Short mmCIF file of C-alpha atoms in Angstrom, two decimals:
data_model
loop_
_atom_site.label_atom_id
_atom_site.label_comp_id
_atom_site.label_asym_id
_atom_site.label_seq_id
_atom_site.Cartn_x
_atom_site.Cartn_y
_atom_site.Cartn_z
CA UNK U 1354 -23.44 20.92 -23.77
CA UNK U 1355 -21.74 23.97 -22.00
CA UNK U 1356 -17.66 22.59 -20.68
CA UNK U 1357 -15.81 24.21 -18.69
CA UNK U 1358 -12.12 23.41 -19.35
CA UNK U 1359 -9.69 24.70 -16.19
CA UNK U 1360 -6.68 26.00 -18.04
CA UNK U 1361 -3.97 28.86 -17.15
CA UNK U 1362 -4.54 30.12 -20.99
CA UNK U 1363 -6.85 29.10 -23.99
CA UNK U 1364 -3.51 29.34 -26.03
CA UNK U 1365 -1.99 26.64 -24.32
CA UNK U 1366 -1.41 23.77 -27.49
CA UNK U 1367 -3.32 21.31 -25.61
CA UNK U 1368 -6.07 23.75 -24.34
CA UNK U 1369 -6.61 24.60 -27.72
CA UNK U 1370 -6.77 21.28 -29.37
CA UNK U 1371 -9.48 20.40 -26.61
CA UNK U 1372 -11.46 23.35 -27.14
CA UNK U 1373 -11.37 23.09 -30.76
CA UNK U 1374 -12.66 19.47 -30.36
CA UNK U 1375 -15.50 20.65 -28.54
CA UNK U 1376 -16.67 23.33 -30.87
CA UNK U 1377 -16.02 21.02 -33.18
CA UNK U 1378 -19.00 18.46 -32.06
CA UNK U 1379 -21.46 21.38 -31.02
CA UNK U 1380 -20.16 22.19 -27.55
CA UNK U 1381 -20.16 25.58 -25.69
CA UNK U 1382 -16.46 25.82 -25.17
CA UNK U 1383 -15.32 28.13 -21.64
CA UNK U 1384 -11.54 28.17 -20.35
CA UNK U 1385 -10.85 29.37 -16.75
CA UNK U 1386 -8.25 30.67 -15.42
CA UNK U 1387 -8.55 28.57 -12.02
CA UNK U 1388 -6.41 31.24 -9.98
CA UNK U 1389 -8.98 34.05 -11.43
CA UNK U 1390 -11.69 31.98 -9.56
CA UNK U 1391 -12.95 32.87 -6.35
CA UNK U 1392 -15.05 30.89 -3.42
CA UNK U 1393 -17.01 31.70 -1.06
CA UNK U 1394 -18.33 29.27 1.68
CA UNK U 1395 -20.23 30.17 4.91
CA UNK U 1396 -21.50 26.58 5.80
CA UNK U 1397 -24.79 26.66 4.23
CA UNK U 1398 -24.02 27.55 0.90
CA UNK U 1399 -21.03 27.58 -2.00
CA UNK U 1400 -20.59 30.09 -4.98
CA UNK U 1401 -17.87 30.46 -7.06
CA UNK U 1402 -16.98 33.26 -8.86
CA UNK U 1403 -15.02 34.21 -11.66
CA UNK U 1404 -13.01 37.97 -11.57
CA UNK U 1405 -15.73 38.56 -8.99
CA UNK U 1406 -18.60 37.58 -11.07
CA UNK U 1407 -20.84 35.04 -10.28
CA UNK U 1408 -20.27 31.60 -12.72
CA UNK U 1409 -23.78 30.41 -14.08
CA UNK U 1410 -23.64 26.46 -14.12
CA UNK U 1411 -21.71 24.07 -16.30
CA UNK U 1412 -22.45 20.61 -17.26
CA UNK U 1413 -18.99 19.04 -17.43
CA UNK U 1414 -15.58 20.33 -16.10
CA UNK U 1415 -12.45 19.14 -18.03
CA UNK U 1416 -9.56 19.90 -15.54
CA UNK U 1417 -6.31 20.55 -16.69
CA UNK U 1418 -4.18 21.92 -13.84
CA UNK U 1419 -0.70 22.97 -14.08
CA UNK U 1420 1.81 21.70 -11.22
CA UNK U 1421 2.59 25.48 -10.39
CA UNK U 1422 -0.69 25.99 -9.19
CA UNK U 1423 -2.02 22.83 -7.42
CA UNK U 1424 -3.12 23.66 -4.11
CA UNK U 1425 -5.57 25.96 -5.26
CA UNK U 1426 -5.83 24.35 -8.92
CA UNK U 1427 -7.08 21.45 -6.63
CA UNK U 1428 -9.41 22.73 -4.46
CA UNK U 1429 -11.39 24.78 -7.86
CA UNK U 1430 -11.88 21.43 -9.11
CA UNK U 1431 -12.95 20.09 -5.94
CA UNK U 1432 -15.36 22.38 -5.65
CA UNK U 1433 -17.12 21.90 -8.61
CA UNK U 1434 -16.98 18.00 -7.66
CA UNK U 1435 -19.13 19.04 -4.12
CA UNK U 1436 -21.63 21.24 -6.45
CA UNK U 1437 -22.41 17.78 -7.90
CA UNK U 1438 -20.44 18.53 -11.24
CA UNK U 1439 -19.29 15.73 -13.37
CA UNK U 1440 -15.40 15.68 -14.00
CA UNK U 1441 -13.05 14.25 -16.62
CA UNK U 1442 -10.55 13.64 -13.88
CA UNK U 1443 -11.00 14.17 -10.36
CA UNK U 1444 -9.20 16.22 -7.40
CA UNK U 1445 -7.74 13.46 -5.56
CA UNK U 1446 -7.10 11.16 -8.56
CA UNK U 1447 -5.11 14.65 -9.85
CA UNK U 1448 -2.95 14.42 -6.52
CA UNK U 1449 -2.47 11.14 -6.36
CA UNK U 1450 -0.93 11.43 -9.42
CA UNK U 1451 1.15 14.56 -8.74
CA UNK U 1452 2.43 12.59 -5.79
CA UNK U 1453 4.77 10.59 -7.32
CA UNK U 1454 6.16 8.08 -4.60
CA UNK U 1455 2.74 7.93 -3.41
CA UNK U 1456 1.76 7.09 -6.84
CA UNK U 1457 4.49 4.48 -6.83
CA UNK U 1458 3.25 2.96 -3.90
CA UNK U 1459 -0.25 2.18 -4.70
CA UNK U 1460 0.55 0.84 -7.90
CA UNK U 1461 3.05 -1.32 -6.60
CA UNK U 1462 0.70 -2.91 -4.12
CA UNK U 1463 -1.83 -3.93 -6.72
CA UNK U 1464 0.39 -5.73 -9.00
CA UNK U 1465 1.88 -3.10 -10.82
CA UNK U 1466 5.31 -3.77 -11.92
CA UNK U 1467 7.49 -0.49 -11.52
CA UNK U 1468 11.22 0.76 -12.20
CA UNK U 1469 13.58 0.05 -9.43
CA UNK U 1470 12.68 3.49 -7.34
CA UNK U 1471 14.91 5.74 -4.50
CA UNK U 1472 14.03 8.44 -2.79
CA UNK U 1473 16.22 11.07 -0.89
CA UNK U 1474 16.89 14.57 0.75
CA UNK U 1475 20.64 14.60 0.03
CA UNK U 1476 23.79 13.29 -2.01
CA UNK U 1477 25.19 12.23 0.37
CA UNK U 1478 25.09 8.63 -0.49
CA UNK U 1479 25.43 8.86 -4.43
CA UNK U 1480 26.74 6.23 -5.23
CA UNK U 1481 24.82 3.91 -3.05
CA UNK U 1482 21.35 5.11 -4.49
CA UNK U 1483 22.29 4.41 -7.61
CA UNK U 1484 23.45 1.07 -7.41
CA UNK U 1485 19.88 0.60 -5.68
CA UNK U 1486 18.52 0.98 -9.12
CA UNK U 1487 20.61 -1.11 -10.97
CA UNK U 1488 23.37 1.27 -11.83
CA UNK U 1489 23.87 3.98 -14.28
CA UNK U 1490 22.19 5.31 -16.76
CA UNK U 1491 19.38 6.34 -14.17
CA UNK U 1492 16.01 8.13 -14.78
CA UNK U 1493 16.13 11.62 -12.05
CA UNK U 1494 13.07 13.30 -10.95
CA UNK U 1495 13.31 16.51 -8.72
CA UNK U 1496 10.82 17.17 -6.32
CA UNK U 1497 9.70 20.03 -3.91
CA UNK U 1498 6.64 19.02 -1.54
CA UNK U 1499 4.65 17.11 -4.44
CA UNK U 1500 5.29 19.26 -7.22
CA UNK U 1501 7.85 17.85 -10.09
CA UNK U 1502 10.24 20.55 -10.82
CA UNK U 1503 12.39 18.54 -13.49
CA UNK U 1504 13.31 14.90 -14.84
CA UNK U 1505 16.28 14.04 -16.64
CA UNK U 1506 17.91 11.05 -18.34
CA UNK U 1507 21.75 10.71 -16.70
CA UNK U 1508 24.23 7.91 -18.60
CA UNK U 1509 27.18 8.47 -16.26
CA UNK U 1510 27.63 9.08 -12.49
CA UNK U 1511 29.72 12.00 -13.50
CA UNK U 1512 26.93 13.74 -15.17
CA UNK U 1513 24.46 12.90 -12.93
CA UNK U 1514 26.62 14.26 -9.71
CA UNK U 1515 27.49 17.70 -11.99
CA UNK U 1516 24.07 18.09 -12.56
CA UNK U 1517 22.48 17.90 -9.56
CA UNK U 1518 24.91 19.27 -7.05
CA UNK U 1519 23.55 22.57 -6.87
CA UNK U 1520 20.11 21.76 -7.21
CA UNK U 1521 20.73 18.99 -4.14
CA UNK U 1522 22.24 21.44 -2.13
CA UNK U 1523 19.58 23.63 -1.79
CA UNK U 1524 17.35 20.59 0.30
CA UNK U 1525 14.91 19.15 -2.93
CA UNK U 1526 13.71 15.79 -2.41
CA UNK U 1527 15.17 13.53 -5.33
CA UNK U 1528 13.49 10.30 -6.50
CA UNK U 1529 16.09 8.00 -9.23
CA UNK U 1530 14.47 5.41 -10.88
CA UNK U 1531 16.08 2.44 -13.06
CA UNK U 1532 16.52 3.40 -16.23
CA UNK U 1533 17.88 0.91 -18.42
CA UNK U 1534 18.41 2.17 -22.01
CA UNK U 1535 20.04 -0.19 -24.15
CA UNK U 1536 17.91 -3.03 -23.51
CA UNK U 1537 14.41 -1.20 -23.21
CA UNK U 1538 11.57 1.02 -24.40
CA UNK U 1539 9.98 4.69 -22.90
CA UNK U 1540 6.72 4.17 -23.72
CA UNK U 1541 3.92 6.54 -23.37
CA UNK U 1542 0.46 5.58 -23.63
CA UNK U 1543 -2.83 7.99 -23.50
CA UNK U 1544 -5.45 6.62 -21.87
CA UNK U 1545 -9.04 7.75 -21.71
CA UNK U 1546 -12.10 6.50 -20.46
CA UNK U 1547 -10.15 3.71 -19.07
CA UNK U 1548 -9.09 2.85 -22.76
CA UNK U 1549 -5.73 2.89 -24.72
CA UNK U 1550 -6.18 5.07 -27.32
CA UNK U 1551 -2.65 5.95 -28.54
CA UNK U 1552 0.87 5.11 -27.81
CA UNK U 1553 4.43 6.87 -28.82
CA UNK U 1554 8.01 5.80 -28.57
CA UNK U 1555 10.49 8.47 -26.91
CA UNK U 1556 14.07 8.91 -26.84
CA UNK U 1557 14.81 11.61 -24.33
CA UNK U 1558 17.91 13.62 -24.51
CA UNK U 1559 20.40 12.50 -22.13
CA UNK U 1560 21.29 14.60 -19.67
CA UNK U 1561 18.93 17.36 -20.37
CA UNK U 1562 16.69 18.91 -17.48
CA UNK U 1563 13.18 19.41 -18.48
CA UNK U 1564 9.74 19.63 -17.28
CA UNK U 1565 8.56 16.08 -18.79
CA UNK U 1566 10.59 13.66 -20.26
CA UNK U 1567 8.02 14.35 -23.78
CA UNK U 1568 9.86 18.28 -24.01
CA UNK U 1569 12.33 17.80 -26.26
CA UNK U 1570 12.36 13.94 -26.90
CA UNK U 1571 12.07 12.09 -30.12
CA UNK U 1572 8.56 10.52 -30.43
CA UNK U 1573 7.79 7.42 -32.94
CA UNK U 1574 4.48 6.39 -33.44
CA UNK U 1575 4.17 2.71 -32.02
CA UNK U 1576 1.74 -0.21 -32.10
CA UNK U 1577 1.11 -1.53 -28.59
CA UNK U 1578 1.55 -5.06 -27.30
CA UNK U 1579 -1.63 -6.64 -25.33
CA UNK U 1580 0.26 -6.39 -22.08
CA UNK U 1581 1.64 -3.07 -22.42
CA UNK U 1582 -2.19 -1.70 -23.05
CA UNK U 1583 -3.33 -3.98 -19.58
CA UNK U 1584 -0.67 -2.67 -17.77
CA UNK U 1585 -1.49 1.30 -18.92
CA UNK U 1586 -5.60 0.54 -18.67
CA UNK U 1587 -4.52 -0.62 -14.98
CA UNK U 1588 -2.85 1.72 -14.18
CA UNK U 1589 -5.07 4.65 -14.54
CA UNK U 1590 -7.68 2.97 -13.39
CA UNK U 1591 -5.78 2.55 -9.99
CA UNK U 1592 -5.03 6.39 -9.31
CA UNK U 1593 -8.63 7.20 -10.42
CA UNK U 1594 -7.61 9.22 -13.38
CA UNK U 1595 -10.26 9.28 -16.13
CA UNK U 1596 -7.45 10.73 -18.64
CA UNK U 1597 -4.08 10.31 -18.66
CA UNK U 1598 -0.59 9.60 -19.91
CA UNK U 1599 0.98 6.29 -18.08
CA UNK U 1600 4.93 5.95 -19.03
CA UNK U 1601 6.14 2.77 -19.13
CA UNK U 1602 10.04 1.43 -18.94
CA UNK U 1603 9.37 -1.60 -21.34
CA UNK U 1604 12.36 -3.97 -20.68
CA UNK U 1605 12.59 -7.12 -22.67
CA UNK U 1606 8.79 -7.96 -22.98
CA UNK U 1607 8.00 -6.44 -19.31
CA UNK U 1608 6.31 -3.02 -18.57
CA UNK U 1609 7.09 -1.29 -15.85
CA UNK U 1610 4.98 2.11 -14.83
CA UNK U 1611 7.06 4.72 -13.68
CA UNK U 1612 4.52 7.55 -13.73
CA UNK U 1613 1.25 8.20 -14.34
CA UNK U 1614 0.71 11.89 -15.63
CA UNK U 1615 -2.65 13.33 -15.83
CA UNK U 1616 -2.33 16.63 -17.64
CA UNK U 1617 -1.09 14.72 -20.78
CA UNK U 1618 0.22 16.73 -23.83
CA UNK U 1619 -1.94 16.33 -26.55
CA UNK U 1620 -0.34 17.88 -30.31
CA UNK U 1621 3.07 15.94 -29.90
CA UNK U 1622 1.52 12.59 -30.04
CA UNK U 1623 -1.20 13.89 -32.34
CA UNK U 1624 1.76 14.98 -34.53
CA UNK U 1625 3.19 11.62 -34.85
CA UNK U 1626 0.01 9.33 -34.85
CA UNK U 1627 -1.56 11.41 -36.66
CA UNK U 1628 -4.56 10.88 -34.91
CA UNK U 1629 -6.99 12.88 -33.39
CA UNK U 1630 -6.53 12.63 -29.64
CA UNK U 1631 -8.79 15.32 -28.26
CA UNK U 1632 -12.06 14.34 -29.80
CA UNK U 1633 -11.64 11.02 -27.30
CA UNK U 1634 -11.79 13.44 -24.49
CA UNK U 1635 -14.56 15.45 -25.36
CA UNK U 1636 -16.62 12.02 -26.37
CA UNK U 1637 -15.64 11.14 -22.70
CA UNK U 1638 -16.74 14.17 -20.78
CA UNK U 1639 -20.17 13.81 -22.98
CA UNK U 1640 -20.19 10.24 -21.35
CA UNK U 1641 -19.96 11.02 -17.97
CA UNK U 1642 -22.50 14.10 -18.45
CA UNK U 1643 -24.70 11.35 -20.14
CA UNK U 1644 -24.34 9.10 -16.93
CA UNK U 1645 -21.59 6.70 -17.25
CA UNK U 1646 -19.37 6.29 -14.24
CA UNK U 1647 -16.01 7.75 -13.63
CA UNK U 1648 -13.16 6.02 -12.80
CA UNK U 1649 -13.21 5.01 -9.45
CA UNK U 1650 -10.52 5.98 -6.84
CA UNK U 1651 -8.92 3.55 -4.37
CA UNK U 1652 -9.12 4.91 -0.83
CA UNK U 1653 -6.64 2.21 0.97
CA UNK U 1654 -3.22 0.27 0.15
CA UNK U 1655 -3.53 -2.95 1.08
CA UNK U 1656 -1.17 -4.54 4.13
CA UNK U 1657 1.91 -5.57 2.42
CA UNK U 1658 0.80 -9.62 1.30
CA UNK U 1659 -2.29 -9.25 1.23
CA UNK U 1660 -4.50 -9.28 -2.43
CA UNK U 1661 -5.68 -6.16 -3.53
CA UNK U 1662 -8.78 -5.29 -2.43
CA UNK U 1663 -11.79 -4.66 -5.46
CA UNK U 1664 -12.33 -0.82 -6.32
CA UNK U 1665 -14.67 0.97 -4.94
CA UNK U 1666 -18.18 1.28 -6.89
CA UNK U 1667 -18.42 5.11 -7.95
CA UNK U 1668 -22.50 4.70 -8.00
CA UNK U 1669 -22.14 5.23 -4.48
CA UNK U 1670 -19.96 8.28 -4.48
CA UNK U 1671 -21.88 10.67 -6.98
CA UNK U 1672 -23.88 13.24 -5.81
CA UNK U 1673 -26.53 15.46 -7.77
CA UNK U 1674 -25.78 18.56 -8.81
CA UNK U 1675 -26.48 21.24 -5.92
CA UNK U 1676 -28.51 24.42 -7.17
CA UNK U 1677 -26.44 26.54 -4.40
CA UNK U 1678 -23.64 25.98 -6.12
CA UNK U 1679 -23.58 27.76 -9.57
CA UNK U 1680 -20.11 26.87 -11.81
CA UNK U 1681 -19.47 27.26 -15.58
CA UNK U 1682 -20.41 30.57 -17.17
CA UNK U 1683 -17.78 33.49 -16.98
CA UNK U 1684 -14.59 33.98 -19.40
CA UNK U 1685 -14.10 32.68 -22.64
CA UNK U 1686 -11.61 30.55 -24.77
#
């Protein structure tokens, strides 16, 4: 089977891991630069190139699309998706994702039980938005457009107002979530094919701006409870996403999403499961090559009250692979 993984670098960790995986099981292993790929469309046809070479086809495209480039990331993989290309994770599942009050909103109106959650252009009101969500210490995400720039763990208004006073004055959107530390657990879990698979306690440093609340945390190895697996299965299942890390607040027995991640890093949690965590993947993308459906993708919220409405069938949604459309083929891992 010939995969195409969509990856700034082969020496990304959790490129790598994937890739070995692959080769590993017999696989034709190819990582793309998505930037370095080119399209051209002229209403009756689609090719995609590759550093101006034409890509021969694929048979399964493993996505993994880094926030810095996801308006173009997005539309590569989308393009594959219209050439009839099977996906371990899809374009708008990926953005639904990256959007993370969106995210917080469709979750929340199927049952999902979140963090307390504020969103705002300005400090102006401080002290106000934090009492929203329950008081200090507070979870902080930045955000410019959809992309997340930063999240950080604050303990004290004074840290959290030093912190972010630059960064606030310069316009970002800012989303604060409850975060209540002494009485709960940050939970990741990574889920594939709609499946728990693995799960890893964190304790973030406090105070500390980074990329994902995993850089630079303390990870323990965990065994999940039944409702902490439903509510992780659920919730990737709801965004669309086919992999994917879901990160719950678990406070006294109750877990509570508060984001849904789908470019999950893989050799941190592999290092303390010790457990194999890319094979899953690759077993999934042979899956959906095979002929099982994806994760399907709810188009609607429903009106505030009302029950949520059954997913979408996939069956209906997957087209056949279009011969006007080569993909796969150029650049290596």
């Amino acid at each position: 089977m010939k995969v195409t993984l969509l990856s700034r670098s082969a020496s990304i960790p959790s490129t790598r891991r994937l890739v070995e995986a692959g080769r590993a099981r017999g696989h034709k292993m190819r990582v793309l630069n998505p930037l370095r790929v080119q399209m051209h469309l002229d209403g009756g046809s689609a090719t995609l190139y590759y550093d101006r070479k034409k890509l021969a086809p694929t048979d399964v495209v493993l996505p993994r699309i880094a926030q810095s480039i996801n308006t173009y990331g997005l539309a590569v993989v989308n393009q594959f998706a219209l050439g009839g290309v099977p996906l371990v994770n899809h374009a708008q599942a990926i953005a639904q994702s990256r959007s993370k009050m969106r995210s917080l909103q469709l979750l929340s109106a199927h049952g999902i039980d979140i963090p307390a959650t504020v969103m705002a252009r300005d400090a102006a009101h401080l002290k106000e938005m934090v009492g929203l969500v329950g008081g200090v210490p507070v979870l902080v995400k930045l955000l410019q457009g959809q992309e997340n720039h930063g999240v950080m763990v604050c303990e004290s208004l004074q840290s959290l107002e030093a912190a972010l006073e630059a960064v606030l004055g310069l316009g970002h959107n800012l989303v604060m979530q409850e975060y209540v530390k002494s009485t709960s657990q940050d939970v990741r879990v990574l889920v594939v094919g709609g499946k728990a698979v693995a799960a890893v306690r964190r304790r973030p440093r406090p105070g500390r701006l980074a990329h994902t609340l995993i850089k630079g945390a303390r990870l323990e190895a965990m065994e999940l409870s039944e409702g902490q697996r439903a509510t992780a299965e659920k919730a990737t299942r709801l965004v669309g996403l086919e992999v994917a890390a879901v990160d719950l607040l678990d406070i006294q027995g109750q877990s509570k999403v508060f984001e849904v991640n789908s470019s999950p890093a893989l050799p941190e949690m592999e290092a303390v499961t010790g457990m194999d965590l890319a094979t899953p993947i690759i077993i999934r993308a042979e899956e959906l090559v095979a002929g099982a459906e994806p994760v399907s993708v709810p188009d609607l919220l429903p009106p505030r009250g009302m029950p949520p409405p059954g997913l979408p069938s996939s069956s209906t949604t997957r087209k056949k692979r279009s011969s006007r459309t080569p993909t796969g083929g150029a650049g290596g891992a």
